[in-house]
Tab-separated table of C-alpha atoms and ligand atoms in Angstrom:
chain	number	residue	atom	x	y	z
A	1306	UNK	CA	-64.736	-126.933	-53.915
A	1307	UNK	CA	-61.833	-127.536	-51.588
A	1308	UNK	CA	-58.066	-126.954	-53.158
A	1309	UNK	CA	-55.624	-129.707	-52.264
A	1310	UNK	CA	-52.981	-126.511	-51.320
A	1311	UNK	CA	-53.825	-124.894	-47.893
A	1312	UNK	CA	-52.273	-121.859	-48.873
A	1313	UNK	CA	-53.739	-121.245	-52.303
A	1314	UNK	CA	-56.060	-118.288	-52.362
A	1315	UNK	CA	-59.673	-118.512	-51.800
A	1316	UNK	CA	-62.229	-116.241	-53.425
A	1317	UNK	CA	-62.235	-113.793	-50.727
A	1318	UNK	CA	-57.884	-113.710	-50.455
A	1319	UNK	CA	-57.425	-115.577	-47.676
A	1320	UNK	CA	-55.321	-118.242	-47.179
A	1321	UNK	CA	-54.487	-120.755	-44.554
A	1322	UNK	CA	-51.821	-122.486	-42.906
A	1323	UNK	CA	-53.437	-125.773	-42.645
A	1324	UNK	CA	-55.816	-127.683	-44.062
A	1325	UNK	CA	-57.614	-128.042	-41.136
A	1326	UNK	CA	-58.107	-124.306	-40.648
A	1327	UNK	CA	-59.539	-123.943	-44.129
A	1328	UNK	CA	-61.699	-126.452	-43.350
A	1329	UNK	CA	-62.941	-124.457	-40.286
A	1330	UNK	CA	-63.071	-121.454	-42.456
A	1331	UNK	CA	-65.339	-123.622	-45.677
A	1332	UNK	CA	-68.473	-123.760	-42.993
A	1333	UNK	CA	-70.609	-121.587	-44.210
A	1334	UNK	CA	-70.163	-122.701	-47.984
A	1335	UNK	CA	-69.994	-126.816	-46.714
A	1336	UNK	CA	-73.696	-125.764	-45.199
A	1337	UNK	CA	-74.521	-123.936	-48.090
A	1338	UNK	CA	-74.305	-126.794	-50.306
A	1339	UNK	CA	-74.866	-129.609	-47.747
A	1340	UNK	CA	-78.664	-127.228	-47.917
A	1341	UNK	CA	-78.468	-127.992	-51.659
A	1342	UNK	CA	-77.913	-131.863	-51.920
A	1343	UNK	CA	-80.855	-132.295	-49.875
A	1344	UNK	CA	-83.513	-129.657	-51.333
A	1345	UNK	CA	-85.925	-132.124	-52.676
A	1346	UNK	CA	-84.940	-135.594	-51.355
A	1347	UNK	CA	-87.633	-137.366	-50.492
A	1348	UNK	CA	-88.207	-140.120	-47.726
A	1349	UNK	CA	-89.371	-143.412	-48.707
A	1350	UNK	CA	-92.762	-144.886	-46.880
A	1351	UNK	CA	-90.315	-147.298	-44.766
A	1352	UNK	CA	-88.300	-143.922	-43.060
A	1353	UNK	CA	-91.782	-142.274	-43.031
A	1354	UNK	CA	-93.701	-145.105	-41.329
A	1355	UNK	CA	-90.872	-145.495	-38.867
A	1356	UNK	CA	-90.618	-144.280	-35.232
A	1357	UNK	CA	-87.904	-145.657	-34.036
A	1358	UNK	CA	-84.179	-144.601	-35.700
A	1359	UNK	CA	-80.618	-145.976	-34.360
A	1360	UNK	CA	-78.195	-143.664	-34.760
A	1361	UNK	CA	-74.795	-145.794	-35.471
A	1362	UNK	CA	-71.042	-143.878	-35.523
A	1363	UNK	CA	-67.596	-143.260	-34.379
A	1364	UNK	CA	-66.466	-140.624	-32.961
A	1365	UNK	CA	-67.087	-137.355	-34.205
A	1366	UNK	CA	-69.835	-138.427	-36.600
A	1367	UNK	CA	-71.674	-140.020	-33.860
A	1368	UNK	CA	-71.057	-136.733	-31.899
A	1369	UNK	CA	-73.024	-134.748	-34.106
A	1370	UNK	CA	-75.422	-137.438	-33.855
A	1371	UNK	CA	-75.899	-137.298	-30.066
A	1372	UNK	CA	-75.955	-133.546	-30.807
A	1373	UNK	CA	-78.359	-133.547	-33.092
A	1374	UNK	CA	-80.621	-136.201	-31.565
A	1375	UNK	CA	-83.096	-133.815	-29.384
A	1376	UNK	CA	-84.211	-131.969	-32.518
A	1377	UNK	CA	-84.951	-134.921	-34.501
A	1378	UNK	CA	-87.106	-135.939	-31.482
A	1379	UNK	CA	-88.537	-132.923	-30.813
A	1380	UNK	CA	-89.184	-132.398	-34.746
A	1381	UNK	CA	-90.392	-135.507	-35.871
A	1382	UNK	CA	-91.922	-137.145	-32.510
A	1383	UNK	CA	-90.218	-140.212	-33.273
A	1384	UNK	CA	-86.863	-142.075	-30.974
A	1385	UNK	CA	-83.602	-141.676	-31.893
A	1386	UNK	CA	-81.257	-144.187	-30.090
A	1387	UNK	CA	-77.332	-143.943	-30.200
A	1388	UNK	CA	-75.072	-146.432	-30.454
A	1389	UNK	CA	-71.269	-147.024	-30.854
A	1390	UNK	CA	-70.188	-148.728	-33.985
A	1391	UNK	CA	-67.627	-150.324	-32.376
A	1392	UNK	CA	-69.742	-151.977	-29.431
A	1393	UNK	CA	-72.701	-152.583	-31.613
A	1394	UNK	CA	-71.291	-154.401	-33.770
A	1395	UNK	CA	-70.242	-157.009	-31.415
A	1396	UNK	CA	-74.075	-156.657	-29.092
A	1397	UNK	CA	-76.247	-159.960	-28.776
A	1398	UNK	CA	-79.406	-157.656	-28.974
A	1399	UNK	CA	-81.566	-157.602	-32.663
A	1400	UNK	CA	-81.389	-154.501	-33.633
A	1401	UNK	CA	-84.800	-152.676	-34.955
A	1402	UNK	CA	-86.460	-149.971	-36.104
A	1403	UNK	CA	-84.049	-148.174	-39.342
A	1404	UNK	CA	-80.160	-147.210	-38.828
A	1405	UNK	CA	-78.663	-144.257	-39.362
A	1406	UNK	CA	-75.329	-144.191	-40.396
A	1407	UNK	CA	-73.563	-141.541	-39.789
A	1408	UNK	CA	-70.110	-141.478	-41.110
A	1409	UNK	CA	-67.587	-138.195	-43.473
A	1410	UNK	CA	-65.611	-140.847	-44.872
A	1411	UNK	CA	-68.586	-143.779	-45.504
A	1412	UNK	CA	-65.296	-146.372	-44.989
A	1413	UNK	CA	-65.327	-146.673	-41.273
A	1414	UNK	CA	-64.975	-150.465	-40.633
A	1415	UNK	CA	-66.946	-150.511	-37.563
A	1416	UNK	CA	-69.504	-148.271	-38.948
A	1417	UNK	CA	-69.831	-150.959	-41.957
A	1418	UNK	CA	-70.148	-153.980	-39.512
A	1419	UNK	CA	-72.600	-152.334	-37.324
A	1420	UNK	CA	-74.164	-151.575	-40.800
A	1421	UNK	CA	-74.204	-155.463	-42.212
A	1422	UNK	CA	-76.253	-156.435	-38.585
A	1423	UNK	CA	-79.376	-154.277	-39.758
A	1424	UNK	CA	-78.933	-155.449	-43.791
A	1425	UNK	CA	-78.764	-159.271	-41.838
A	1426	UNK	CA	-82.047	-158.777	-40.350
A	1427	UNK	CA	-83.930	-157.243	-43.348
A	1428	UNK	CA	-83.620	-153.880	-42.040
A	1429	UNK	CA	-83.435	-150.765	-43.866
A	1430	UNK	CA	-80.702	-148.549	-43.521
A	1431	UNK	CA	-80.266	-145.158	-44.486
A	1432	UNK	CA	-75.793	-143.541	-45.067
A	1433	UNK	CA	-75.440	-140.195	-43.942
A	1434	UNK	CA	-71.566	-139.959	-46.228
A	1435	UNK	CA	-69.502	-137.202	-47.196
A	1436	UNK	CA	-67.781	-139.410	-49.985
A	1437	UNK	CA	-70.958	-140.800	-51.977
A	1438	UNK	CA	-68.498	-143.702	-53.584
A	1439	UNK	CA	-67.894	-144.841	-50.294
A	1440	UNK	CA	-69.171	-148.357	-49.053
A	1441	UNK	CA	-71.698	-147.304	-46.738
A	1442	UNK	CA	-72.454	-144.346	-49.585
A	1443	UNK	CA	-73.109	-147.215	-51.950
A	1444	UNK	CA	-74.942	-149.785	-50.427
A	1445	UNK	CA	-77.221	-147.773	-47.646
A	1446	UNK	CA	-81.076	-147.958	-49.096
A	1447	UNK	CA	-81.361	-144.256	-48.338
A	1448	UNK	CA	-78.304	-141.861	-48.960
A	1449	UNK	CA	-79.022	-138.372	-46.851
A	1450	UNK	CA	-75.843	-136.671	-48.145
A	1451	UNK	CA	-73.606	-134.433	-46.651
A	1452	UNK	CA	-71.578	-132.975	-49.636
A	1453	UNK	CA	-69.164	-130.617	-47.284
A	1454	UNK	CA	-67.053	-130.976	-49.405
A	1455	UNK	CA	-63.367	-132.891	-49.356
A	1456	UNK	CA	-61.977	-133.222	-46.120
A	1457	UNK	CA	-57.928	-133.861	-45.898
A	1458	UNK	CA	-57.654	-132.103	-42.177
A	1459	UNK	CA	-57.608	-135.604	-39.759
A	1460	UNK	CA	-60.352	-133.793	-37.329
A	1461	UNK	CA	-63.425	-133.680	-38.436
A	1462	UNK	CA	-64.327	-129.885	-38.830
A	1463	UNK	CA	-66.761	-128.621	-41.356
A	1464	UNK	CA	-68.423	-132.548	-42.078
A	1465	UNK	CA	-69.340	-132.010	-37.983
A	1466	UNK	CA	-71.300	-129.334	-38.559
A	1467	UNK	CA	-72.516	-130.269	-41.683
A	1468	UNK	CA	-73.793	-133.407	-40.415
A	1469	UNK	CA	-75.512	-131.498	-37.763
A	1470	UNK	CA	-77.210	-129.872	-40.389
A	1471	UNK	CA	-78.148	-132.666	-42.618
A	1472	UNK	CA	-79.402	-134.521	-39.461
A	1473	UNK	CA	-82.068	-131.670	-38.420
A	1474	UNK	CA	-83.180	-131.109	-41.994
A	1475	UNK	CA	-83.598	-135.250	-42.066
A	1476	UNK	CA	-86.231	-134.166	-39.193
A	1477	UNK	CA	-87.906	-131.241	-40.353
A	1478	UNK	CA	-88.376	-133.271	-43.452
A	1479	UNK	CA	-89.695	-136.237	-41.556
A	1480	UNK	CA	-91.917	-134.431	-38.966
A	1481	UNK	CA	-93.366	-133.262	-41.869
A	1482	UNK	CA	-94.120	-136.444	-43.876
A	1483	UNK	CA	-95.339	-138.077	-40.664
A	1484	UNK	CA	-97.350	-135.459	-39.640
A	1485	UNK	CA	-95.928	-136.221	-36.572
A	1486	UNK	CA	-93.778	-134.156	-33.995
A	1487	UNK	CA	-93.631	-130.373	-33.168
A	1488	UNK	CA	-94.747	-128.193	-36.127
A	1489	UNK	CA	-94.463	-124.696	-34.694
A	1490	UNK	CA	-90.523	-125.968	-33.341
A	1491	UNK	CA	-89.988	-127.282	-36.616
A	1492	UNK	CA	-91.237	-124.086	-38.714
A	1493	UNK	CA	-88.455	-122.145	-35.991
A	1494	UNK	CA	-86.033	-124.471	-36.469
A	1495	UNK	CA	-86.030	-124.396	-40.537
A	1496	UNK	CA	-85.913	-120.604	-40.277
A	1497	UNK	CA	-83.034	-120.954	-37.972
A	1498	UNK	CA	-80.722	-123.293	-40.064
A	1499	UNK	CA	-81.337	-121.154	-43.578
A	1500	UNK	CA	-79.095	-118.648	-41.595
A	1501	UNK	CA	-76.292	-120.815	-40.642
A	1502	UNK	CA	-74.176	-119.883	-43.239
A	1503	UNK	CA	-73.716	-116.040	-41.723
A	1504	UNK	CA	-73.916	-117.391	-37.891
A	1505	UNK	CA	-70.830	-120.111	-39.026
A	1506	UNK	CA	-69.075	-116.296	-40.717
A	1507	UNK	CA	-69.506	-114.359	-37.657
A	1508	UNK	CA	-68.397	-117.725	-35.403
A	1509	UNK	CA	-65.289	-118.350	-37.141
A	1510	UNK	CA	-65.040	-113.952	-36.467
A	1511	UNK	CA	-64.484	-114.964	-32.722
A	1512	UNK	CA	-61.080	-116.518	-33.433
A	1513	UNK	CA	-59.164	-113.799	-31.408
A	1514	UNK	CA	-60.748	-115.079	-28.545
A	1515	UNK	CA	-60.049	-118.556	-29.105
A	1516	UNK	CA	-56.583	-117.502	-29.343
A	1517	UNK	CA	-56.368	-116.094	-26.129
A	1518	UNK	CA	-58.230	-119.228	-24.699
A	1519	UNK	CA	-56.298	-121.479	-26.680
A	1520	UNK	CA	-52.773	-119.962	-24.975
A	1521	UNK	CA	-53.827	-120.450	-21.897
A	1522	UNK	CA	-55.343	-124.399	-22.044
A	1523	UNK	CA	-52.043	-125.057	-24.024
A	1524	UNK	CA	-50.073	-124.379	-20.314
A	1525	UNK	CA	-52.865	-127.069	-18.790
A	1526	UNK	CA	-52.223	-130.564	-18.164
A	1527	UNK	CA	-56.528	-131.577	-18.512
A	1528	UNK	CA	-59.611	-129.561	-19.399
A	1529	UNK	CA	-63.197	-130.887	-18.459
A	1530	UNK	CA	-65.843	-129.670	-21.160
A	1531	UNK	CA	-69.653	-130.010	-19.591
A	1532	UNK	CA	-73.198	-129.546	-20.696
A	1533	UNK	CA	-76.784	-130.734	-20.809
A	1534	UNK	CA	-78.578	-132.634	-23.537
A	1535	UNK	CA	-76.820	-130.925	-26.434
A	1536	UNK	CA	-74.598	-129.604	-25.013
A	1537	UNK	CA	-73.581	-132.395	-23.055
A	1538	UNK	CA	-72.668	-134.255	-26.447
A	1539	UNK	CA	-70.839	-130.979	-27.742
A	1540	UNK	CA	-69.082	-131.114	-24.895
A	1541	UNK	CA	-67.865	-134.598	-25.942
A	1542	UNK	CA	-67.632	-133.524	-28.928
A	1543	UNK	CA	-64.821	-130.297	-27.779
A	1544	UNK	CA	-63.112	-132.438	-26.015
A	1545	UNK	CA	-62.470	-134.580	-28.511
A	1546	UNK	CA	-61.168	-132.287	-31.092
A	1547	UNK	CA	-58.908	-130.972	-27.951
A	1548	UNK	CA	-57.716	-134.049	-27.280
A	1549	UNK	CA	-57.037	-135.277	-31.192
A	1550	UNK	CA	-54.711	-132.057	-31.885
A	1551	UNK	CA	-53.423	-130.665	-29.042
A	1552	UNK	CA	-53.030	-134.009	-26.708
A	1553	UNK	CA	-54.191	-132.330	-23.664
A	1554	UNK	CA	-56.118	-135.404	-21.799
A	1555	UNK	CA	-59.705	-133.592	-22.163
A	1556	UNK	CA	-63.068	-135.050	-21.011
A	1557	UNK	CA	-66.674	-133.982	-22.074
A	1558	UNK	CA	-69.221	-134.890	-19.448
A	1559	UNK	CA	-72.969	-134.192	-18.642
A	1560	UNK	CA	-72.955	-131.745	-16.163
A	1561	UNK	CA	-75.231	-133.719	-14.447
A	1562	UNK	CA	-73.179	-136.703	-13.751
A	1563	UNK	CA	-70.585	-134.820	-12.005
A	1564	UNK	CA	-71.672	-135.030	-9.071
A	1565	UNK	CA	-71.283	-139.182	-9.251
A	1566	UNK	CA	-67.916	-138.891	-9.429
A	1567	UNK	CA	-65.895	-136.621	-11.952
A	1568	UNK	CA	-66.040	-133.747	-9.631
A	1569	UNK	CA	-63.450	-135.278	-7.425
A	1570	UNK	CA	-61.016	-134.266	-10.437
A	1571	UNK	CA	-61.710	-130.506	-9.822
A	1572	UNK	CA	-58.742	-128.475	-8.060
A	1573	UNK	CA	-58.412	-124.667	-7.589
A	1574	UNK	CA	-58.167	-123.530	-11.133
A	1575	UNK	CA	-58.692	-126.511	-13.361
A	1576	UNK	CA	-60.101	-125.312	-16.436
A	1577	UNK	CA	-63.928	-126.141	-17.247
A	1578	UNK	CA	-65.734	-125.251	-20.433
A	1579	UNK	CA	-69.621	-125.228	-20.228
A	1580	UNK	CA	-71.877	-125.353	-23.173
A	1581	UNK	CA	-75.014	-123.366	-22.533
A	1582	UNK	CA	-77.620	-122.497	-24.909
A	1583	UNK	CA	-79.856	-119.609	-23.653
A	1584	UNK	CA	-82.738	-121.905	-23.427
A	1585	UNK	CA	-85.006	-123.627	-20.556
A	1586	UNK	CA	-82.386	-125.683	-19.878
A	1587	UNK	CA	-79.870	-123.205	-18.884
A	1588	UNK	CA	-80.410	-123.086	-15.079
A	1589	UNK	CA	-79.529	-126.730	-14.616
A	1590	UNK	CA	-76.521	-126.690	-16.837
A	1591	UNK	CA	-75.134	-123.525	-14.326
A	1592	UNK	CA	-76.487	-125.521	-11.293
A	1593	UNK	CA	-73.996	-127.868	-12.033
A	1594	UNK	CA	-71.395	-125.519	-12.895
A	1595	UNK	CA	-71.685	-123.443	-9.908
A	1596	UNK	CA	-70.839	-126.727	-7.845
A	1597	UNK	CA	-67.584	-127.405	-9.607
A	1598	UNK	CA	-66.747	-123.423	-9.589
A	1599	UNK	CA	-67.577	-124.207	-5.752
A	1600	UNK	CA	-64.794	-126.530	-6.045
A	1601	UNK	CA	-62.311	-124.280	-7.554
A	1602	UNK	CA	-62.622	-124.663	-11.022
A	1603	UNK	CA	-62.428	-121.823	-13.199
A	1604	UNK	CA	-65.353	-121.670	-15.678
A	1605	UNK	CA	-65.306	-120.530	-18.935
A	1606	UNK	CA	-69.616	-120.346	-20.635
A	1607	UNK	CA	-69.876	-120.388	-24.103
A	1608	UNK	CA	-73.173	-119.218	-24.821
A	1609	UNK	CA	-75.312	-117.586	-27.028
A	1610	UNK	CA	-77.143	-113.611	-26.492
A	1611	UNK	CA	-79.567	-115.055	-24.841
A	1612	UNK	CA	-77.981	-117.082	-22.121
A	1613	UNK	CA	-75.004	-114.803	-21.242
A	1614	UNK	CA	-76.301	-112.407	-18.653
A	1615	UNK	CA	-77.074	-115.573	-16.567
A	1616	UNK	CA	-73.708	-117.650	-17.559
A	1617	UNK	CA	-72.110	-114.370	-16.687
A	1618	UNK	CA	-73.586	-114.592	-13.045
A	1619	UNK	CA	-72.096	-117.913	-12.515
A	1620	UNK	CA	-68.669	-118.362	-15.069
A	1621	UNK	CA	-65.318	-116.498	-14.327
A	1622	UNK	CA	-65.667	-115.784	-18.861
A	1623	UNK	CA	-68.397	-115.498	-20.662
A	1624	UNK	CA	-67.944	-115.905	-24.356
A	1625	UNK	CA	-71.073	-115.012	-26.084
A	1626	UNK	CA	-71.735	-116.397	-29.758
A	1627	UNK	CA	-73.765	-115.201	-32.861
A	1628	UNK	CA	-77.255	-116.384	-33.126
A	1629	UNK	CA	-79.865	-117.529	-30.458
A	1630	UNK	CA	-80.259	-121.250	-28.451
A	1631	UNK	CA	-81.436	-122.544	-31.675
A	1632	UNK	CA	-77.993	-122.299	-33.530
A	1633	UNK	CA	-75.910	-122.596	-30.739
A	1634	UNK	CA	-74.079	-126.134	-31.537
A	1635	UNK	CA	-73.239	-125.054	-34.758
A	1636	UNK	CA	-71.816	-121.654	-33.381
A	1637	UNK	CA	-70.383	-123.035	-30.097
A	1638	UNK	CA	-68.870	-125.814	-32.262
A	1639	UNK	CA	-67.305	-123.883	-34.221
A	1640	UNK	CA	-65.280	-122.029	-31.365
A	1641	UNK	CA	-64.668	-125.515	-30.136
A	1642	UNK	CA	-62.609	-125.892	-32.991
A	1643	UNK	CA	-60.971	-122.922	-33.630
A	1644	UNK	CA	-60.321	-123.407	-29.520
A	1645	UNK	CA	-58.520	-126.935	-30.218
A	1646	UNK	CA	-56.657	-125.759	-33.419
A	1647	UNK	CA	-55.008	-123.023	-32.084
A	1648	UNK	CA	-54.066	-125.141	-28.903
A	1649	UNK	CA	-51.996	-127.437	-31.109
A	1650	UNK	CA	-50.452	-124.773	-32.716
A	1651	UNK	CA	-49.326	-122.948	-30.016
A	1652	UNK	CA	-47.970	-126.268	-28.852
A	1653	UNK	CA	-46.206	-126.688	-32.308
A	1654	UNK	CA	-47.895	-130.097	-33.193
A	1655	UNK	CA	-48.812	-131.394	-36.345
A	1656	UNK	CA	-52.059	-130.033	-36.659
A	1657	UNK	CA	-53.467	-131.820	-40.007
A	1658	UNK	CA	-51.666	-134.837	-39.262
A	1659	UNK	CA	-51.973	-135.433	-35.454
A	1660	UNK	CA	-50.231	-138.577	-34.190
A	1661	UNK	CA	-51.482	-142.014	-33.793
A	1662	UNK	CA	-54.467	-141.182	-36.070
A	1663	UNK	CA	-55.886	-141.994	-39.581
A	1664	UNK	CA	-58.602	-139.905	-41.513
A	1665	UNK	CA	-60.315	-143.155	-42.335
A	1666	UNK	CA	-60.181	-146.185	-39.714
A	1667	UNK	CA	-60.817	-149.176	-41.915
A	1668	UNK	CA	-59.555	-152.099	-39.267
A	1669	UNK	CA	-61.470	-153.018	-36.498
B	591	LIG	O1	-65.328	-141.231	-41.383
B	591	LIG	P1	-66.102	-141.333	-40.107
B	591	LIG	O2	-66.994	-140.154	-39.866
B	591	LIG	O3	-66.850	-142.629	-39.982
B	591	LIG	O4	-64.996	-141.328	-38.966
B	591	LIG	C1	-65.349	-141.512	-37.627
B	591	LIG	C2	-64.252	-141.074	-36.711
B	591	LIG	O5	-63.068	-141.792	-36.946
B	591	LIG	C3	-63.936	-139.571	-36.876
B	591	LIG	O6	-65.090	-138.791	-36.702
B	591	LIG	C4	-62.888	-139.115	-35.855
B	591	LIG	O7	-63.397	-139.212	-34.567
B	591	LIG	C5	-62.438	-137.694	-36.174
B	591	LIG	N1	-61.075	-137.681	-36.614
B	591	LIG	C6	-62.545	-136.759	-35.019
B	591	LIG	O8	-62.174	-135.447	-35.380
């Protein structure tokens, strides 16, 4: 249960400055009990007979659903498209298949519009909320709950990850009922995410070394943040949170792309962050990096055990975080966050309350 007081104690003594670093700090309990709304949910024949899922968010939330999106695929052998609330909402095209909504605060306007398109056309949709008596929370046919926990911190920290979560247990669960999708990946997968509540501990451990990162972005004017599949949206995703506290102009890109354009940014020493999992896909990822370190950037891999002896042959850093490919967004977003708090506070900005922003957007 979060405390409304940053500072008061928690169970193990510490306290926090802000809101939003308790937050960061409440992962592994948020996932703990994000593990427990969902133990025996069940999916109704419509989700189950379904093969075709549009993923609909802003911003963070749809983040973690362009993060999450490969697993679901690879888990349930079924589509997962992404869309933008906010251009959705306004498309000519009928939508199809079953919606996902993903959204902490269940009040995002755009979220709700994009929403009332699928209820218009008979089609089912199914709220992935944080607040239950929200209006997506109320009137989705399916609720997949997140229960992190209250959230007062603007950025989305610990409902990020939890989503994550709640996405790739959404499909384990419907691999499973389909009979569809990946079994022996999904069987890996489950194993992996019952340990996410020590991986988060041992992530949020790194924080001395998203100090010293932190002190040094905090002097730059941009950061670029790449990666592939993934990563590519966790990149977007660090970025983001960089960009929302610290207001360093930050861009997350697929490393892939650069090479149509962004690369022209890079100049001798601008900073580039690469998320890469210690996977198959790691040689491509560091393809691409080597061409902007080519350039003069100076790259910083966040990785996991398995990936860092060959980020290390390619990045000027190496940071190397708990837990194998398998956990990596949750660990790797984790350090994203700790990376963009500590930015804004070495910059002295309001780091619960940054500028400009709302926790809920309810206009258009
Ligand atoms: O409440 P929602 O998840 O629908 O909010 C969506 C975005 O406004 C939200 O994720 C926003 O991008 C975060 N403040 C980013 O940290």
């Amino acid at each position: 249960q979060t405390v409304a007081d940053p500072m008061a104690a928690r169970e193990d003594g510490r306290r926090f400055a802000h809101h939003t670093r308790r937050e960061i700090a409440e992962q592994p309990e948020a996932l703990a009990a994000t593990d427990a709304a969902l133990k025996g949910l069940a999916l109704p024949p419509d989700v189950v007979a379904c093969d075709r899922f549009t993923v609909i968010a802003c911003g963070s939330s749809l983040f973690a659903g362009a993060t999450a999106r490969e697993a679901i695929e690879r888990a349930a052998g079924v589509t997962v498209d992404l869309e933008i609330a906010s251009e959705f909402r306004d498309r000519a095209a009928p939508p199809r298949g079953i919606a996902i909504l993903i959204s902490q605060s269940g009040e995002t306007a755009d979220t709700i519009a994009a929403m009332a398109r699928f209820r218009a056309a008979g089609l089912s949709t199914i709220g992935m909320v944080n607040v239950r008596e929200s209006v997506i929370g109320r009137t989705a046919e399916l609720v997949w709950p997140i229960s992190a926990g209250q959230e007062i911190g603007v950025a989305a920290t610990k409902s990020f990850t939890a989503q994550l979560l709640a996405l790739m247990r959404f499909g384990i669960a419907l691999g499973e009922a389909r009979g569809t999708g990946d079994a022996a990946f999904r069987t890996r997968l489950a194993r992996a995410l019952d340990d996410l509540p020590r991986i988060c501990t041992e992530a949020e451990a790194m924080e001395p070394i998203a100090r010293i990162l932190a002190e040094r972005i905090a002097g730059e004017e941009e950061a670029l943040f790449i990666g592939r599949g993934w990563g590519a949206a966790l990149a977007q995703e660090g970025a983001l949170k960089l960009k929302e506290l610290s207001y360093i102009r930050a861009e997350g890109y697929p490393s892939g792309e650069l090479k149509h354009g962004p690369i022209a940014v890079i100049r001798e020493g601008s900073p580039v962050i690469v998320c890469t999992p210690g996977d198959a896909g790691q040689a491509k990822v560091l393809a691409n990096a080597s061409a902007v370190a080519a350039r003069g950037a100076h790259l910083v891999a966040l990785t996991d055990v398995g990936g860092a002896e060959a980020a290390a042959a390619t990045a000027a850093e190496t940071i190397t975080m708990p837990g194998d490919a398998l956990v990596a967004p949750f660990a790797q977003a984790v350090f994203l966050q700790l990376l963009a708090y500590h930015t804004a506070v070495v910059l002295g900005h309001d780091v619960d309350r940054p500028r400009n922003l709302a926790k809920s957007v309810t206009v258009e």
